[in-house]
Tab-separated table of C-alpha atoms in Angstrom:
chain	number	residue	atom	x	y	z
A	1	MET	CA	-25.035	-46.513	57.026
A	2	ARG	CA	-25.510	-45.886	60.741
A	3	TRP	CA	-21.940	-47.116	61.399
A	4	ILE	CA	-20.562	-44.809	58.670
A	5	ALA	CA	-22.513	-41.860	60.079
A	6	ALA	CA	-21.183	-42.563	63.565
A	7	CYS	CA	-17.615	-42.646	62.247
A	8	LEU	CA	-18.099	-39.346	60.469
A	9	LEU	CA	-19.467	-37.757	63.646
A	10	SER	CA	-16.490	-39.021	65.646
A	11	LEU	CA	-14.050	-37.572	63.114
A	12	LEU	CA	-15.819	-34.232	63.193
A	13	ALA	CA	-15.555	-34.191	66.986
A	14	LEU	CA	-11.760	-34.585	67.041
A	15	PRO	CA	-10.898	-30.989	66.099
A	16	VAL	CA	-13.228	-29.749	68.819
A	17	LEU	CA	-11.436	-31.912	71.402
A	18	ALA	CA	-8.060	-30.684	70.146
A	19	GLN	CA	-9.122	-27.071	70.538
A	20	THR	CA	-10.373	-27.488	74.099
A	21	ALA	CA	-7.429	-29.576	75.418
A	22	PRO	CA	-5.120	-27.491	77.677
A	23	ALA	CA	-1.858	-26.349	76.101
A	24	PRO	CA	1.288	-27.926	77.547
A	25	ALA	CA	3.062	-25.842	80.202
A	26	PRO	CA	6.076	-23.963	78.838
A	27	ALA	CA	9.457	-25.308	79.853
A	28	PRO	CA	10.958	-23.344	82.772
A	29	ARG	CA	13.517	-20.787	81.747
A	30	PRO	CA	16.985	-21.485	83.112
A	31	ALA	CA	17.993	-19.219	85.972
A	32	ALA	CA	20.564	-16.619	85.046
A	33	ALA	CA	23.982	-17.308	86.512
A	34	LEU	CA	24.939	-15.083	89.406
A	35	PRO	CA	27.900	-12.775	88.763
A	36	ARG	CA	31.326	-13.872	89.979
A	37	VAL	CA	34.327	-11.739	90.868
A	38	ALA	CA	37.983	-12.752	91.101
A	39	LEU	CA	39.986	-10.936	93.764
A	40	THR	CA	43.573	-11.415	92.659
A	41	THR	CA	45.957	-10.872	95.562
A	42	ALA	CA	49.626	-11.392	96.283
A	43	ALA	CA	48.582	-14.453	98.318
A	44	GLY	CA	46.462	-15.985	95.535
A	45	THR	CA	43.043	-15.541	93.940
A	46	VAL	CA	39.686	-15.590	95.709
A	47	VAL	CA	36.517	-16.005	93.611
A	48	VAL	CA	33.216	-14.865	95.076
A	49	GLU	CA	29.683	-15.348	93.790
A	50	VAL	CA	27.492	-12.287	94.309
A	51	ASP	CA	23.805	-12.868	95.053
A	52	THR	CA	22.249	-9.923	93.257
A	53	VAL	CA	18.881	-11.736	93.276
A	54	HIS	CA	18.307	-11.894	97.042
A	55	ALA	CA	20.558	-8.966	98.007
A	56	PRO	CA	20.287	-6.608	95.003
A	57	ILE	CA	21.353	-3.449	96.840
A	58	SER	CA	24.388	-4.861	98.650
A	59	GLY	CA	25.411	-7.079	95.735
A	60	SER	CA	25.164	-4.273	93.184
A	61	ASN	CA	27.118	-1.969	95.497
A	62	PHE	CA	30.004	-4.460	95.623
A	63	LEU	CA	29.929	-4.818	91.835
A	64	ARG	CA	30.100	-1.039	91.412
A	65	TYR	CA	33.358	-0.985	93.372
A	66	VAL	CA	34.624	-3.837	91.204
A	67	ASP	CA	33.540	-2.394	87.854
A	68	GLN	CA	34.957	1.035	88.677
A	69	LYS	CA	38.235	-0.609	89.778
A	70	ARG	CA	37.967	0.999	93.198
A	71	LEU	CA	39.142	-2.191	94.904
A	72	ASP	CA	42.381	-2.381	92.916
A	73	GLY	CA	45.154	-1.879	95.456
A	74	ALA	CA	42.788	-2.146	98.435
A	75	PRO	CA	44.248	-4.099	101.374
A	76	PHE	CA	42.945	-6.758	103.708
A	77	TYR	CA	43.464	-4.345	106.584
A	78	ARG	CA	41.810	-6.117	109.527
A	79	VAL	CA	41.833	-9.705	110.769
A	80	VAL	CA	39.839	-10.756	113.830
A	81	LYS	CA	40.788	-14.265	114.934
A	82	VAL	CA	38.741	-15.628	117.824
A	83	GLN	CA	40.012	-19.163	117.344
A	84	ASP	CA	41.080	-21.482	114.550
A	85	HIS	CA	38.761	-20.970	111.543
A	86	PHE	CA	36.510	-18.606	113.459
A	87	GLY	CA	36.535	-14.824	113.005
A	88	PHE	CA	36.745	-12.641	109.908
A	89	VAL	CA	38.961	-10.775	107.486
A	90	GLN	CA	38.060	-7.291	106.290
A	91	PHE	CA	39.042	-5.475	103.104
A	92	GLY	CA	38.014	-2.473	101.074
A	93	VAL	CA	38.669	1.191	100.425
A	94	ASN	CA	38.731	2.048	104.156
A	95	ASN	CA	37.524	5.634	103.581
A	96	ALA	CA	40.321	6.327	101.086
A	97	ARG	CA	39.790	9.725	99.518
A	98	GLY	CA	38.220	9.546	96.066
A	99	LYS	CA	37.367	5.836	96.391
A	100	VAL	CA	34.242	5.860	98.557
A	101	LEU	CA	30.813	5.807	96.900
A	102	PRO	CA	27.635	6.980	98.675
A	103	PRO	CA	26.374	4.640	101.417
A	104	ILE	CA	23.595	2.186	100.645
A	105	LYS	CA	20.264	1.171	102.157
A	106	HIS	CA	20.589	-1.673	104.655
A	107	GLU	CA	19.400	-5.165	103.623
A	108	PRO	CA	18.911	-7.277	106.770
A	109	THR	CA	19.117	-11.061	106.641
A	110	THR	CA	15.422	-11.239	107.518
A	111	LEU	CA	14.764	-9.635	104.132
A	112	THR	CA	17.372	-11.415	101.990
A	113	GLY	CA	17.439	-14.821	103.644
A	114	ILE	CA	21.241	-14.925	103.253
A	115	LYS	CA	22.733	-15.991	106.564
A	116	HIS	CA	26.223	-15.331	107.903
A	117	THR	CA	27.664	-18.785	107.349
A	118	ASP	CA	31.243	-19.905	106.709
A	119	PHE	CA	32.908	-17.914	103.882
A	120	THR	CA	30.019	-15.453	103.521
A	121	LEU	CA	30.749	-11.862	102.429
A	122	SER	CA	29.003	-9.107	104.359
A	123	THR	CA	29.058	-5.313	104.639
A	124	PRO	CA	30.334	-3.785	107.886
A	125	ARG	CA	28.494	-0.674	109.011
A	126	ARG	CA	27.870	1.707	111.857
A	127	ALA	CA	24.195	2.717	111.879
A	128	PRO	CA	21.908	0.966	109.362
A	129	GLY	CA	22.327	2.669	105.999
A	130	THR	CA	26.001	3.635	106.440
A	131	ALA	CA	27.649	0.679	104.631
A	132	ALA	CA	29.797	1.693	101.665
A	133	GLY	CA	33.069	0.310	100.319
A	134	ASP	CA	34.315	-2.117	102.959
A	135	PHE	CA	33.597	-5.834	103.059
A	136	THR	CA	34.016	-8.748	105.449
A	137	ILE	CA	34.609	-12.444	104.785
A	138	LEU	CA	33.453	-14.593	107.688
A	139	LEU	CA	35.260	-17.702	108.879
A	140	GLY	CA	32.851	-20.065	110.586
A	141	ASP	CA	29.072	-19.806	110.966
A	142	GLN	CA	28.223	-16.616	112.852
A	143	PRO	CA	24.487	-16.131	113.392
A	144	SER	CA	25.240	-13.213	115.736
A	145	PHE	CA	25.737	-11.131	112.565
A	146	ASP	CA	22.190	-11.946	111.393
A	147	ALA	CA	19.233	-9.689	112.075
A	148	ASP	CA	17.233	-10.679	115.151
A	149	PRO	CA	13.984	-8.740	115.729
A	150	SER	CA	13.640	-10.317	119.184
A	151	LYS	CA	16.663	-8.377	120.457
A	152	PRO	CA	16.452	-4.797	121.778
A	153	GLY	CA	17.973	-1.760	120.110
A	154	ASP	CA	19.633	-2.017	116.706
A	155	ASN	CA	18.795	-5.615	115.884
A	156	LEU	CA	19.145	-5.435	112.091
A	157	GLY	CA	22.501	-7.204	111.907
A	158	TYR	CA	24.732	-6.895	108.859
A	159	ALA	CA	23.991	-7.359	105.159
A	160	ALA	CA	25.271	-10.651	103.735
A	161	PHE	CA	25.417	-10.712	99.935
A	162	ALA	CA	27.962	-13.192	98.545
A	163	HIS	CA	29.963	-16.372	99.166
A	164	VAL	CA	33.497	-17.510	98.401
A	165	VAL	CA	33.318	-20.277	95.781
A	166	ASP	CA	37.038	-20.695	95.078
A	167	GLY	CA	40.240	-19.743	96.846
A	168	LYS	CA	39.105	-20.534	100.376
A	169	ASP	CA	42.673	-21.599	101.133
A	170	VAL	CA	43.797	-18.066	100.224
A	171	VAL	CA	41.302	-16.543	102.666
A	172	LEU	CA	42.595	-18.872	105.383
A	173	LYS	CA	46.184	-17.915	104.534
A	174	ILE	CA	45.314	-14.236	105.070
A	175	PHE	CA	43.381	-15.104	108.232
A	176	ASP	CA	46.212	-17.179	109.728
A	177	ALA	CA	49.016	-14.678	109.001
A	178	PRO	CA	50.366	-12.839	112.082
A	179	ASN	CA	48.906	-9.551	113.274
A	180	SER	CA	50.952	-6.676	114.624
A	181	PRO	CA	50.737	-6.430	118.432
A	182	THR	CA	50.950	-2.630	118.367
A	183	ALA	CA	49.554	-1.309	115.062
A	184	THR	CA	46.142	0.384	115.026
A	185	LEU	CA	43.801	1.894	112.481
A	186	GLY	CA	43.259	5.466	113.586
A	187	GLY	CA	43.734	4.383	117.168
A	188	TYR	CA	41.331	1.446	116.868
A	189	PHE	CA	41.602	-2.326	116.332
A	190	LYS	CA	44.870	-2.841	118.200
A	191	GLY	CA	46.004	-6.435	117.735
A	192	GLU	CA	43.775	-6.850	114.656
A	193	ILE	CA	45.991	-5.217	112.024
A	194	PRO	CA	48.015	-7.622	109.832
A	195	ALA	CA	51.771	-7.296	110.218
A	196	ALA	CA	52.063	-7.518	106.416
A	197	PRO	CA	48.671	-6.573	104.889
A	198	VAL	CA	47.783	-8.452	101.696
A	199	LYS	CA	46.646	-6.176	98.853
A	200	ILE	CA	44.107	-6.847	96.139
A	201	LEU	CA	45.982	-6.419	92.872
A	202	THR	CA	42.841	-6.516	90.727
A	203	ALA	CA	39.126	-7.194	91.248
A	204	ARG	CA	37.368	-8.244	88.054
A	205	ARG	CA	34.216	-10.046	86.969
A	206	VAL	CA	34.847	-13.536	85.603
A	207	ALA	CA	32.759	-16.027	83.647
A	208	ASN	CA	30.997	-18.801	85.561
């Protein structure tokens, strides 16, 4: 009888143990895929992945230009070539009337954590908070574009927000094409203007 009573007590205790045991941790939710954009040009297609998680202001600004088709017909209008695979190409609306959206708040690399490495997209600016509809693709790692609080003056750098994930050969083709020795952009950038600027035919979001 004592053995039967002990068994009954052990069975009665099981539900209590089940109720107090910790619930299993929920499975982690998969991270949402970052948006991608295909820049279709006469030289080929460049696909960029936009980091709207770490650089939500700069990334969303770029996507607004894409979604409103403001980059359709925009040229790669400046190429700075320091040496082989080191410099940058620049594209965008270039202050074209009716294409420029209001400037955005600056997102320094110290805030986003996105560094200016090879094939990174960034936003050129004058003073912090003046970036709008022009964009730069870097060739080679260029930490000088990153924010550096240890430096004097305007040390906020530029706002990196995306990376080229496909079509790097197209970027290099644009980068390696000859520049005009005499052309300027409003009197500036002599020697940095492509002899035959490549235009973006369309800029559209694409599936990952």
